[in-house]
Coordinates of C-alpha atoms in Angstrom, one line a residue:
M155 CA -55.4 0.5 -241.8
A156 CA -55.3 -3.2 -240.7
E157 CA -58.9 -4.9 -240.6
C158 CA -58.8 -5.4 -237.1
I159 CA -59.3 -1.6 -236.7
D160 CA -61.3 -1.2 -239.4
S161 CA -64.6 -1.5 -237.5
L162 CA -63.3 1.1 -234.9
S163 CA -62.6 3.4 -237.9
N164 CA -66.1 2.8 -239.3
T165 CA -67.8 3.4 -235.9
M166 CA -66.2 6.7 -235.7
A167 CA -66.9 7.5 -239.2
S168 CA -70.5 7.0 -238.7
L169 CA -70.4 8.9 -235.4
S170 CA -68.8 12.1 -236.8
A171 CA -71.5 11.5 -239.9
S172 CA -74.4 12.1 -237.5
N173 CA -73.1 15.1 -236.2
G174 CA -73.4 17.0 -239.1
N175 CA -70.7 18.3 -242.1
T176 CA -67.4 17.1 -242.4
D177 CA -64.3 19.5 -241.1
V178 CA -63.4 20.1 -244.7
G179 CA -66.6 21.7 -245.4
K180 CA -66.5 23.7 -242.4
H181 CA -63.0 24.9 -243.0
S182 CA -63.8 25.7 -246.8
K183 CA -66.4 28.1 -246.0
E184 CA -64.4 30.1 -243.2
H185 CA -61.2 30.1 -245.5
E186 CA -63.3 30.2 -248.8
L187 CA -61.4 27.1 -250.5
D188 CA -62.0 26.4 -254.2
N189 CA -62.8 23.0 -255.1
N190 CA -59.4 22.1 -255.9
V191 CA -58.4 22.5 -252.7
R192 CA -61.3 20.6 -250.9
A193 CA -60.7 17.7 -253.1
K194 CA -56.9 17.8 -252.1
L195 CA -58.1 18.1 -248.3
L196 CA -60.3 15.0 -248.5
Q197 CA -57.5 13.2 -250.2
I198 CA -55.1 13.7 -247.2
E199 CA -58.0 12.9 -244.8
N200 CA -59.0 9.7 -246.5
L201 CA -55.2 8.2 -247.6
Y202 CA -53.1 9.4 -244.8
E203 CA -53.5 9.5 -241.0
S204 CA -53.4 13.1 -240.3
I205 CA -54.7 14.5 -236.9
F206 CA -57.7 15.8 -239.3
S207 CA -58.7 12.6 -239.9
W208 CA -59.5 11.5 -236.6
E209 CA -62.5 14.1 -236.4
V210 CA -61.4 14.8 -232.7
K211 CA -63.8 17.5 -231.6
K212 CA -66.7 16.0 -233.5
L213 CA -66.5 12.7 -231.9
T214 CA -65.7 14.4 -228.1
G215 CA -68.2 17.0 -228.3
T216 CA -65.6 19.4 -226.8
N217 CA -66.7 23.2 -226.5
Q218 CA -65.5 25.1 -229.5
N219 CA -65.3 28.3 -227.3
L220 CA -62.5 26.6 -224.9
M221 CA -60.0 26.1 -227.7
L222 CA -57.5 28.7 -226.6
N223 CA -58.0 27.5 -223.0
L224 CA -57.0 24.0 -224.1
I225 CA -54.0 25.5 -226.0
D226 CA -52.5 27.0 -222.9
K227 CA -53.4 24.0 -221.1
I228 CA -51.1 21.9 -223.4
Q229 CA -48.5 24.4 -223.3
D230 CA -48.3 24.2 -219.5
K231 CA -47.8 20.6 -219.8
C232 CA -45.0 21.0 -222.5
K233 CA -43.3 23.0 -219.9
M234 CA -43.4 20.7 -217.8
I235 CA -41.3 17.9 -219.9
V236 CA -38.0 17.6 -218.8
D237 CA -36.7 16.3 -222.0
K238 CA -33.3 14.2 -222.3
E239 CA -30.9 15.9 -224.9
N240 CA -32.2 15.7 -228.3
V241 CA -34.0 12.4 -227.8
F242 CA -37.5 11.7 -228.8
N243 CA -40.2 12.4 -226.2
S244 CA -43.5 10.6 -227.3
K245 CA -45.4 13.0 -224.9
R246 CA -44.4 16.2 -226.4
F247 CA -44.9 15.1 -230.1
Y248 CA -48.6 14.2 -229.3
L249 CA -49.1 17.5 -227.3
Q250 CA -47.5 19.6 -230.2
L251 CA -50.0 17.8 -232.6
I252 CA -52.9 19.0 -230.4
I253 CA -51.5 22.8 -230.5
C254 CA -51.3 22.5 -234.1
Y255 CA -54.7 21.1 -234.6
E256 CA -56.4 23.7 -231.8
L257 CA -54.7 26.6 -233.8
Y258 CA -56.1 25.5 -236.8
L259 CA -59.4 25.0 -235.9
N260 CA -58.9 28.8 -234.1
K261 CA -58.2 29.9 -238.0
S262 CA -54.7 30.6 -236.6
Y263 CA -53.4 29.1 -240.0
E264 CA -50.1 30.4 -240.3
E265 CA -49.3 29.8 -236.3
S266 CA -50.7 26.3 -237.0
L267 CA -48.2 25.7 -240.0
L268 CA -45.5 26.9 -238.1
E269 CA -45.9 24.8 -235.4
I270 CA -46.0 21.5 -237.5
E271 CA -43.4 22.7 -239.4
N272 CA -41.4 22.4 -236.2
V273 CA -42.7 19.3 -235.3
V274 CA -41.5 17.7 -238.7
K275 CA -38.1 19.2 -238.0
Y276 CA -38.1 17.8 -234.7
L277 CA -38.5 14.2 -235.9
E278 CA -36.0 14.6 -238.3
T279 CA -33.2 16.0 -236.1
C280 CA -34.3 14.0 -232.8
I281 CA -32.7 10.4 -232.0
F282 CA -35.0 7.6 -231.3
D283 CA -34.3 5.4 -228.7
E284 CA -34.3 1.6 -228.8
S285 CA -38.1 1.8 -227.9
N286 CA -39.4 4.1 -230.4
E287 CA -37.0 3.9 -233.5
Q288 CA -39.5 0.8 -234.8
Y289 CA -42.1 3.6 -234.8
S290 CA -40.4 6.4 -236.5
D291 CA -42.0 5.8 -239.7
A292 CA -45.7 6.0 -238.1
Y293 CA -44.5 9.2 -236.1
N294 CA -43.2 11.0 -239.4
H295 CA -46.5 9.6 -241.3
I296 CA -48.8 11.6 -238.7
A297 CA -46.7 14.7 -238.7
R298 CA -46.1 15.1 -242.4
A299 CA -50.0 14.3 -243.4
T300 CA -50.8 16.8 -240.9
N301 CA -48.5 19.3 -242.4
A302 CA -49.6 18.7 -245.8
Y303 CA -52.9 19.5 -244.7
I304 CA -52.3 22.7 -243.4
A305 CA -50.0 23.9 -246.2
I306 CA -53.0 22.8 -248.9
T307 CA -55.0 24.8 -246.8
L308 CA -52.7 27.9 -247.1
N309 CA -52.5 27.2 -251.0
Q310 CA -49.0 26.3 -250.5
E311 CA -47.4 23.2 -252.3
S312 CA -47.7 19.7 -250.5
D313 CA -46.4 17.1 -252.6
K314 CA -42.9 17.2 -251.4
I315 CA -44.4 16.8 -248.1
V316 CA -46.3 13.9 -248.8
K317 CA -43.4 12.4 -251.2
N318 CA -41.4 10.7 -248.6
I319 CA -44.4 9.5 -246.3
K320 CA -44.6 5.7 -245.7
L321 CA -48.2 4.9 -247.3
M322 CA -51.2 2.9 -245.1
N323 CA -50.7 -0.2 -246.8
N324 CA -47.3 -0.4 -246.2
L325 CA -47.1 0.0 -242.5
N326 CA -46.6 -2.7 -240.4
R327 CA -48.8 -4.1 -237.6
A328 CA -46.1 -2.3 -234.8
E329 CA -46.6 1.0 -236.7
K330 CA -50.1 0.8 -237.1
A331 CA -50.4 0.0 -233.5
A332 CA -48.4 3.1 -232.9
I333 CA -50.8 5.4 -234.9
C334 CA -53.8 3.9 -232.7
A335 CA -51.7 5.0 -229.5
V336 CA -51.3 8.2 -230.6
K337 CA -54.7 8.4 -231.3
A338 CA -55.6 7.2 -227.7
K339 CA -53.2 10.0 -226.4
V340 CA -54.7 12.8 -228.3
F341 CA -58.2 11.6 -227.5
M342 CA -57.1 11.4 -223.6
E343 CA -56.9 15.3 -223.8
Y344 CA -60.4 15.8 -224.7
A345 CA -62.1 14.3 -221.6
P346 CA -64.6 12.8 -220.5
K347 CA -65.7 11.4 -223.5
G348 CA -62.1 10.9 -225.4
N349 CA -61.5 8.8 -222.5
E350 CA -63.6 6.3 -223.7
I351 CA -62.7 6.8 -227.3
A352 CA -58.8 6.4 -226.3
L353 CA -59.5 3.6 -224.2
K354 CA -61.3 1.7 -227.5
F355 CA -57.7 2.6 -229.5
S356 CA -55.3 1.6 -226.8
E357 CA -57.1 -1.9 -227.0
Q358 CA -56.7 -1.7 -230.8
A359 CA -52.7 -1.1 -230.2
R360 CA -52.4 -3.8 -227.9
N361 CA -54.1 -6.3 -230.3
L362 CA -52.0 -5.2 -233.1
H363 CA -48.7 -5.2 -231.0
S364 CA -49.6 -7.3 -227.5
T365 CA -45.9 -7.3 -226.1
E366 CA -45.4 -3.3 -226.4
P367 CA -45.1 -2.2 -222.5
E368 CA -46.1 1.6 -223.6
W369 CA -49.3 0.5 -225.2
I370 CA -50.1 -1.1 -221.8
I371 CA -49.6 1.9 -220.0
I372 CA -51.9 4.0 -222.5
W373 CA -54.5 1.7 -221.7
L374 CA -54.3 1.4 -218.3
K375 CA -54.5 5.4 -218.2
A376 CA -57.5 5.3 -220.3
K377 CA -59.0 2.5 -218.4
G378 CA -58.2 4.1 -215.2
R379 CA -59.8 7.4 -216.1
V380 CA -63.2 5.7 -217.6
R381 CA -63.3 3.5 -214.4
R382 CA -62.8 6.7 -212.0
Y383 CA -65.1 8.8 -213.7
N384 CA -67.8 6.2 -214.0
D385 CA -67.6 4.9 -210.6
S386 CA -66.9 8.1 -208.8
L387 CA -63.4 7.3 -207.9
N388 CA -64.8 4.1 -205.6
K389 CA -64.0 1.3 -207.4
M390 CA -60.7 -0.6 -207.4
P391 CA -58.8 -1.7 -210.3
E392 CA -59.9 -4.6 -212.3
K393 CA -58.2 -8.1 -212.8
D394 CA -57.0 -6.8 -216.3
E395 CA -55.9 -3.6 -215.0
M396 CA -53.8 -6.0 -212.3
D397 CA -52.5 -8.3 -214.9
A398 CA -51.4 -5.6 -217.0
A399 CA -49.5 -3.9 -213.8
E400 CA -47.8 -7.6 -213.2
I401 CA -46.9 -7.4 -216.9
L402 CA -44.9 -4.2 -216.5
F403 CA -43.6 -5.2 -213.2
T404 CA -41.8 -8.2 -214.8
S405 CA -39.7 -5.7 -216.9
K406 CA -37.4 -5.2 -213.7
T407 CA -35.2 -2.8 -215.4
N408 CA -37.5 -0.1 -217.1
C409 CA -38.1 2.9 -214.8
Q410 CA -41.3 4.0 -216.8
H411 CA -42.9 0.9 -216.6
L412 CA -42.0 0.3 -212.9
I413 CA -43.6 3.5 -212.0
Y414 CA -46.8 2.8 -213.5
A415 CA -46.6 -0.8 -211.8
S416 CA -46.1 0.9 -208.8
K417 CA -49.0 3.5 -209.3
I418 CA -51.7 0.7 -209.8
F419 CA -50.2 -0.9 -206.6
T420 CA -50.6 1.9 -204.7
E421 CA -54.4 2.7 -205.9
V422 CA -55.3 -1.0 -204.9
A423 CA -53.7 -0.7 -201.7
F424 CA -55.6 2.5 -201.2
H425 CA -59.0 1.0 -202.1
N426 CA -58.1 -2.1 -199.6
K427 CA -57.6 0.3 -197.0
L428 CA -61.0 2.0 -197.7
N429 CA -62.4 -1.6 -197.8
K430 CA -60.9 -1.8 -194.3
K431 CA -58.6 -4.9 -195.8
F432 CA -55.4 -3.5 -194.1
N433 CA -53.7 -6.7 -194.7
E434 CA -54.0 -6.4 -198.1
S435 CA -53.5 -2.6 -198.4
N436 CA -50.5 -3.1 -196.3
K437 CA -49.4 -5.8 -198.6
Y438 CA -49.8 -3.6 -201.7
Y439 CA -48.2 -0.3 -200.0
K440 CA -44.9 -2.6 -199.3
L441 CA -44.8 -3.9 -202.8
S442 CA -45.2 -0.2 -204.2
S443 CA -42.5 1.1 -201.8
D444 CA -40.2 -1.8 -202.8
I445 CA -40.7 -1.0 -206.4
L446 CA -39.7 2.8 -205.9
E447 CA -36.5 1.7 -203.9
K448 CA -35.7 -0.3 -207.0
I449 CA -36.6 2.4 -209.5
I450 CA -34.1 4.8 -207.5
E451 CA -31.2 2.1 -207.9
L452 CA -31.9 2.1 -211.7
T453 CA -32.3 5.6 -212.7
N454 CA -29.5 7.5 -213.6
D455 CA -30.6 11.2 -212.0
N456 CA -33.8 11.4 -214.4
I457 CA -35.8 14.2 -213.0
E458 CA -39.4 13.1 -214.4
V459 CA -38.4 9.8 -212.7
L460 CA -37.3 11.4 -209.3
E461 CA -40.5 13.6 -209.7
S462 CA -42.6 10.5 -210.3
C463 CA -41.6 8.4 -207.7
L464 CA -41.9 11.2 -205.0
Q465 CA -45.4 11.7 -206.3
I466 CA -46.4 8.2 -205.7
Y467 CA -44.2 8.5 -202.1
V468 CA -46.9 11.0 -201.4
N469 CA -49.8 8.8 -201.6
I470 CA -48.1 5.8 -199.5
P471 CA -48.2 6.2 -195.6
K472 CA -45.3 7.2 -194.1
Q473 CA -44.6 3.9 -192.3
F474 CA -43.6 2.2 -195.9
H475 CA -41.3 5.3 -196.8
S476 CA -37.7 4.8 -197.0
K477 CA -35.9 7.6 -195.4
T478 CA -32.6 7.3 -197.5
V479 CA -34.6 7.1 -200.5
I480 CA -36.8 10.0 -199.8
D481 CA -33.5 12.1 -198.8
Q482 CA -31.9 11.1 -201.9
I483 CA -34.6 12.3 -203.9
I484 CA -35.5 15.9 -202.3
Q485 CA -31.5 16.5 -202.4
K486 CA -31.6 15.9 -206.3
L487 CA -34.8 17.5 -207.0
T488 CA -34.5 20.9 -204.6
H489 CA -32.6 22.6 -207.1
V490 CA -34.9 22.1 -210.3
Q491 CA -36.7 24.7 -211.9
N492 CA -40.0 23.1 -212.6
G493 CA -43.4 23.8 -211.7
Q494 CA -44.5 20.4 -210.8
V495 CA -41.1 19.5 -209.2
D496 CA -41.8 22.5 -206.7
F497 CA -45.6 21.4 -206.2
I498 CA -44.8 17.8 -205.5
L499 CA -41.8 19.2 -203.0
G500 CA -44.4 21.5 -201.2
K501 CA -46.8 18.8 -200.9
Y502 CA -44.4 16.5 -199.3
Y503 CA -43.2 19.2 -196.9
L504 CA -46.9 19.8 -195.9
K505 CA -48.1 16.2 -195.6
Y506 CA -45.2 14.5 -193.9
E507 CA -42.7 17.0 -192.5
K508 CA -45.4 19.6 -191.4
D509 CA -42.5 22.0 -192.3
Y510 CA -45.0 24.4 -193.6
E511 CA -42.3 27.4 -193.9
K512 CA -40.6 25.1 -196.3
A513 CA -43.7 23.5 -198.2
K514 CA -44.7 27.7 -198.8
I515 CA -41.3 28.3 -200.0
F516 CA -41.6 25.6 -202.9
L517 CA -45.8 25.8 -203.6
S518 CA -44.5 29.5 -204.0
R519 CA -42.1 28.7 -206.9
G520 CA -44.4 26.4 -208.1
M521 CA -47.7 29.3 -208.3
A522 CA -45.2 31.4 -209.9
A523 CA -44.4 29.0 -212.4
G524 CA -47.9 28.6 -213.3
N525 CA -48.9 25.3 -211.1
F526 CA -52.6 25.5 -210.2
G527 CA -52.0 22.8 -207.7
S528 CA -49.5 24.7 -206.1
A529 CA -51.8 27.5 -205.5
L530 CA -54.5 25.5 -203.8
Q531 CA -52.0 23.9 -201.6
L532 CA -50.5 27.3 -201.0
L533 CA -54.0 28.3 -199.7
K534 CA -54.0 25.4 -197.0
V535 CA -50.4 26.5 -195.9
D536 CA -51.5 30.0 -195.5
C537 CA -54.6 29.0 -193.5
L538 CA -52.0 27.3 -191.1
L539 CA -49.5 29.8 -190.7
Q540 CA -51.8 33.1 -190.1
P541 CA -54.5 33.6 -187.2
V542 CA -57.8 31.9 -187.5
N543 CA -59.6 35.1 -188.1
E544 CA -57.4 36.9 -190.3
F545 CA -56.8 34.7 -193.4
P546 CA -59.0 36.4 -196.0
I547 CA -60.0 32.7 -197.8
V548 CA -62.6 34.6 -200.2
K549 CA -60.0 37.1 -201.4
T550 CA -57.3 34.8 -202.0
L551 CA -59.5 32.5 -204.0
N552 CA -60.5 35.7 -206.1
M553 CA -57.0 35.8 -207.0
I554 CA -56.6 32.8 -207.8
Y555 CA -59.6 33.1 -210.1
N556 CA -58.1 35.8 -211.9
V557 CA -54.9 34.0 -212.3
F558 CA -55.9 30.7 -214.0
P559 CA -58.6 31.3 -216.5
S560 CA -58.9 27.8 -217.5
P561 CA -62.9 27.4 -216.9
Q562 CA -62.1 23.9 -215.6
R563 CA -59.7 25.4 -212.7
R564 CA -62.1 28.2 -212.0
L565 CA -64.9 25.8 -211.1
I566 CA -62.8 24.4 -208.4
V567 CA -62.1 27.8 -207.1
L568 CA -65.8 28.6 -207.3
S569 CA -66.9 25.4 -205.6
Q570 CA -64.6 26.5 -202.6
I571 CA -66.4 29.9 -202.7
L572 CA -69.8 28.3 -202.7
I573 CA -69.2 26.3 -200.1
Y574 CA -67.7 29.3 -197.7
Y575 CA -70.6 31.3 -198.1
Y576 CA -73.3 28.4 -197.9
Y577 CA -71.8 28.0 -194.6
K578 CA -71.2 31.8 -194.0
N579 CA -75.4 31.6 -194.6
N580 CA -74.9 34.7 -197.0
P581 CA -77.6 34.3 -199.2
K582 CA -76.6 37.0 -201.7
E583 CA -73.2 36.5 -202.1
L584 CA -74.4 32.7 -202.6
M585 CA -76.2 33.4 -205.4
H586 CA -74.0 35.8 -206.9
Y587 CA -71.0 33.3 -207.1
L588 CA -73.7 30.5 -208.1
K589 CA -74.5 32.4 -211.1
L590 CA -70.8 33.0 -211.8
Y591 CA -70.5 29.0 -211.7
L592 CA -73.1 28.5 -214.1
E593 CA -71.6 30.9 -216.6
Q594 CA -68.3 29.4 -216.7
D595 CA -68.0 28.2 -220.4
I596 CA -67.9 24.3 -220.1
D597 CA -69.9 21.3 -220.2
D598 CA -72.8 21.0 -217.5
T599 CA -71.5 17.5 -216.9
L600 CA -68.5 18.7 -215.3
K601 CA -70.1 21.7 -213.5
K602 CA -72.7 19.1 -211.8
N603 CA -69.7 16.7 -211.1
Y604 CA -67.3 19.4 -209.4
L605 CA -70.3 20.3 -207.1
I606 CA -70.8 16.5 -206.1
T607 CA -67.4 15.9 -205.5
A608 CA -66.7 19.3 -203.8
Y609 CA -64.7 19.1 -200.4
P610 CA -63.9 22.3 -198.2
M611 CA -60.3 23.1 -198.1
F612 CA -60.5 24.8 -194.9
K613 CA -62.5 23.4 -191.7
I614 CA -66.0 24.4 -190.9
N615 CA -67.9 24.0 -187.7
E616 CA -70.2 21.4 -189.1
L617 CA -69.7 17.9 -190.0
F618 CA -69.3 17.7 -193.9
K619 CA -70.3 14.5 -195.7
T620 CA -68.8 13.8 -198.8
K621 CA -70.7 13.9 -202.3
Q622 CA -73.5 15.4 -200.5
F623 CA -72.6 19.2 -201.1
L624 CA -74.6 19.6 -204.1
N625 CA -77.7 17.8 -202.9
A626 CA -77.2 20.7 -199.6
L627 CA -76.8 23.6 -202.1
S628 CA -80.0 22.2 -204.0
L629 CA -82.3 22.6 -201.1
R630 CA -80.8 25.9 -200.0
V631 CA -80.6 28.0 -203.2
N632 CA -84.4 26.3 -204.4
N633 CA -85.8 27.8 -201.3
L634 CA -84.1 31.3 -201.5
I635 CA -86.3 32.8 -203.7
R636 CA -89.2 32.5 -201.1
L637 CA -87.1 32.8 -197.9
H638 CA -85.3 35.9 -198.4
D639 CA -86.0 39.4 -199.0
W640 CA -84.9 40.3 -202.9
T641 CA -85.6 43.4 -204.6
K642 CA -87.4 43.2 -207.8
E643 CA -84.3 43.3 -209.9
E644 CA -82.4 40.7 -208.1
K645 CA -85.3 38.2 -207.8
E646 CA -85.4 38.3 -211.7
I647 CA -81.4 37.4 -211.3
V648 CA -82.1 35.0 -208.7
K649 CA -84.9 33.1 -210.9
G650 CA -82.6 33.1 -214.0
T651 CA -79.7 31.6 -211.8
L652 CA -82.2 29.0 -210.6
D653 CA -83.6 27.8 -213.9
N654 CA -79.7 27.4 -215.0
F655 CA -78.9 25.6 -211.9
N656 CA -82.1 23.3 -212.1
I657 CA -80.9 22.4 -215.9
M658 CA -77.6 21.3 -214.8
L659 CA -79.3 19.3 -212.0
K660 CA -81.0 17.2 -215.0
V661 CA -78.0 16.4 -216.6
Q662 CA -77.0 12.6 -216.6
L663 CA -73.5 11.9 -215.9
Y664 CA -73.7 8.4 -216.8
E665 CA -75.8 6.7 -219.4
N666 CA -77.3 4.5 -217.0
Q667 CA -77.9 7.0 -214.2
H668 CA -81.9 8.1 -213.7
V669 CA -82.3 11.9 -212.8
E670 CA -83.1 12.2 -209.0
D671 CA -85.9 14.4 -208.3
K672 CA -84.6 17.4 -206.1
N673 CA -87.0 17.3 -203.9
K674 CA -86.9 13.9 -202.6
Y675 CA -83.6 14.8 -200.9
D676 CA -83.7 14.6 -197.2
K677 CA -81.9 17.2 -195.2
K678 CA -81.4 14.7 -192.4
N679 CA -79.1 12.7 -195.0
L680 CA -76.9 15.5 -196.0
F681 CA -74.5 15.5 -193.2
Y682 CA -73.0 13.3 -190.7
N683 CA -75.4 12.7 -187.7
R684 CA -73.4 12.2 -184.3
S685 CA -77.0 11.7 -182.2
K686 CA -80.7 12.2 -182.3
N687 CA -80.5 15.8 -181.4
W688 CA -78.4 16.7 -184.3
Q689 CA -80.5 19.4 -185.5
K690 CA -80.0 21.1 -182.2
Q691 CA -76.6 20.8 -182.0
Q692 CA -76.1 22.5 -185.7
V693 CA -73.8 25.5 -185.8
Y694 CA -74.4 27.9 -188.3
L695 CA -71.8 30.9 -189.1
S696 CA -74.1 33.7 -188.9
S697 CA -73.7 37.0 -187.0
K698 CA -73.5 36.5 -183.3
N699 CA -75.9 39.4 -182.9
I700 CA -78.9 37.4 -184.5
D701 CA -81.3 36.2 -181.8
K702 CA -81.6 32.6 -181.2
T703 CA -84.8 31.6 -183.4
K704 CA -82.7 32.8 -186.3
K705 CA -79.6 30.9 -185.3
N706 CA -81.3 27.6 -185.9
S707 CA -82.5 28.7 -189.0
V708 CA -81.1 27.5 -192.4
Y709 CA -81.6 30.6 -193.9
N710 CA -81.6 34.4 -192.6
K711 CA -84.4 36.4 -194.1
E712 CA -82.1 39.5 -193.1
P713 CA -78.6 38.7 -193.1
P714 CA -76.3 41.7 -191.3
A715 CA -75.6 44.6 -193.8
H716 CA -71.7 44.3 -193.3
K717 CA -71.8 40.5 -194.0
S718 CA -73.6 40.8 -197.4
T719 CA -73.6 43.0 -200.6
E720 CA -75.8 43.2 -203.4
I721 CA -76.0 40.6 -206.3
R722 CA -73.7 41.9 -208.9
N723 CA -75.8 42.6 -212.5
S724 CA -75.0 40.7 -215.6
S725 CA -72.4 43.2 -217.0
R726 CA -70.5 42.4 -213.9
S727 CA -71.0 38.8 -213.9
L728 CA -67.3 38.0 -215.2
Q729 CA -65.5 39.9 -212.0
L730 CA -65.2 38.4 -208.7
G731 CA -65.0 40.3 -205.2
I732 CA -66.5 40.5 -201.7
S733 CA -66.9 44.4 -201.9
E734 CA -66.1 47.2 -204.4
N735 CA -63.0 47.7 -202.5
D736 CA -61.7 44.2 -202.4
L737 CA -62.9 44.0 -206.0
N738 CA -61.0 47.0 -207.5
S739 CA -58.0 46.0 -205.0
I740 CA -57.4 42.3 -206.9
D741 CA -54.3 42.7 -209.2
P742 CA -53.5 39.4 -210.7
K743 CA -49.9 40.9 -211.4
K744 CA -49.4 41.8 -207.8
F745 CA -50.6 38.5 -206.7
E746 CA -48.3 36.5 -209.2
K747 CA -45.3 38.5 -207.9
Q748 CA -46.2 38.0 -204.4
Y749 CA -45.8 34.5 -204.6
S750 CA -42.7 34.7 -207.0
S751 CA -39.9 34.2 -204.4
S752 CA -39.6 33.0 -200.7
E753 CA -39.6 36.5 -199.4
N754 CA -42.9 38.4 -198.5
L755 CA -44.9 35.0 -198.6
H756 CA -47.9 36.2 -196.4
V757 CA -51.1 37.0 -198.2
V758 CA -52.3 41.0 -196.7
S759 CA -54.7 39.9 -194.1
I760 CA -58.7 41.2 -193.9
K761 CA -59.8 40.8 -190.0
N762 CA -62.8 38.9 -189.7
E763 CA -62.8 37.9 -193.3
S764 CA -63.1 34.1 -192.1
T765 CA -64.8 32.6 -189.3
F766 CA -63.4 28.8 -190.3
K767 CA -60.8 27.0 -188.5
P768 CA -57.4 26.4 -190.7
I769 CA -57.2 22.9 -192.0
D770 CA -54.5 20.8 -190.2
G771 CA -52.7 19.8 -193.1
K772 CA -52.5 16.0 -191.8
G773 CA -53.1 13.3 -193.7
N774 CA -53.3 12.1 -197.4
D775 CA -55.9 14.4 -199.2
R776 CA -57.1 11.6 -200.9
F777 CA -57.9 10.0 -197.5
R778 CA -59.2 12.9 -196.1
H779 CA -62.8 12.5 -197.1
K780 CA -62.8 9.5 -194.8
K781 CA -62.3 11.2 -191.8
K782 CA -64.9 13.0 -189.9
L783 CA -64.5 16.6 -188.8
T784 CA -65.0 17.3 -184.9
M785 CA -68.1 20.0 -184.7
S786 CA -67.4 22.5 -182.2
K787 CA -70.4 22.9 -179.2
K788 CA -72.5 25.7 -179.3

């Protein structure tokens, strides 16, 4: 490639070399390739920019056991894309590349070949719009080189495939920039390490072709992800991001460019609001809203554009909404059959219209289409529509767990169950679900991060301080082994769970992070204090039959029998349940069917399952953590 990206390529090569054998060597052993085939594969890797030349897995360290889950995730994203008829879509292109790559690594070579052949055929028959036409040779280069690599693996002819590929030395700067941009998009699907690599490639794309707005958008996405991950959502977009948004804003006529400028300005407004700079906050909210009105004037009923606009409106205070524009968007989106569209519509009705029945209709449709966000929002709506003590929170979360097999999504579900049993003060269930949480086949950094940022989707009888749940959980579980009566078998399971939990605690989320000693956490700092007599005001969700001395204890040595069950042994570690009957009653198909229409929307109630108050649905979820919840009196 061009000299300006040689240094980056060399860095990536040296990094991958330090991680062990090359992909070719690995695939050779699995598929028993002869020396001639191995030589051809190496030639493709070295002379062309196929996805196999980028060594994605080695550079990102992604767990190989998550391949099928990633394929499902990418396929879900493909389903959400609303294409213009026969017009090239760069997002669909790079997502299908990833599917080919993952299928290949999963030894599904024939499926991988079929997928990439469809991509090549797509490039031959689609129409490139004005913005993408100049990059068509770059896209064809990547697709055909990838096609040749897979064909060689299956001992098929590859000469004809690469015959018409434009060689690397013949690519111009704009085409090389497009290849860097595709690399950036691919690596962003392998977070969190992939985001940092994507940022470097997007910077190279901008250096090679500085006037291309699409590369600015990719760079903004990567920069934002790295910033939010490293600074835990607390850092405002930096000056270079603001400058990039201003460049997009000057386009005036391109809806996609204006949408991303609006997103950046909305994020700036949000952080100014957190910092109590209300004049600045209102200024950027107003600017973002004005941009959205301009977009609606420009768009020709483009569903993807309308959905993006409504999504931004959901994050903007209602005082900055244009009712005419909102009504226009909703009217056009209501009859669209798309899970993401249904999710945004449901979220809007829940947050701003307080029309919970309509919200439930759209969120039910979204969940039936496989949208995870819809499932979580639907849980909130059900909390609002049913009596406080009748909504089965844990059972519903169990069902969501079974419907969505992705480990990352299951961490979200399990973190809610852990919060529930933490305040329910049920040691056995708490340790069971913690064990299940730690067994998820995903990196420990993500497990730790989800517990740090976990926030209850339901009201609790105690003031919950953000980003302190992991600290509180650590104090609780590390004392359970001595403060609760366990059987010998249970004690062994608990000890193993605690060992794994403490290993996770030592994981560093950021390069400059110092591992904190769990013993130095002060319980007084875990929750908001409303008075000097805070400890006397605490309300624990234990049985009313427990005597007063036990009510004021964090740990009940003998929880009521009807409130706890034995910890499941390791052979049942992949099952969820409150009791044996509840466990056996969970039917994912029935659950999916239950939410597939606007009829029969209520979940079957389990009385006394929850002593939590339903969430009120007020305000933006992004602002919720800034609002202190009111503690009920004893």
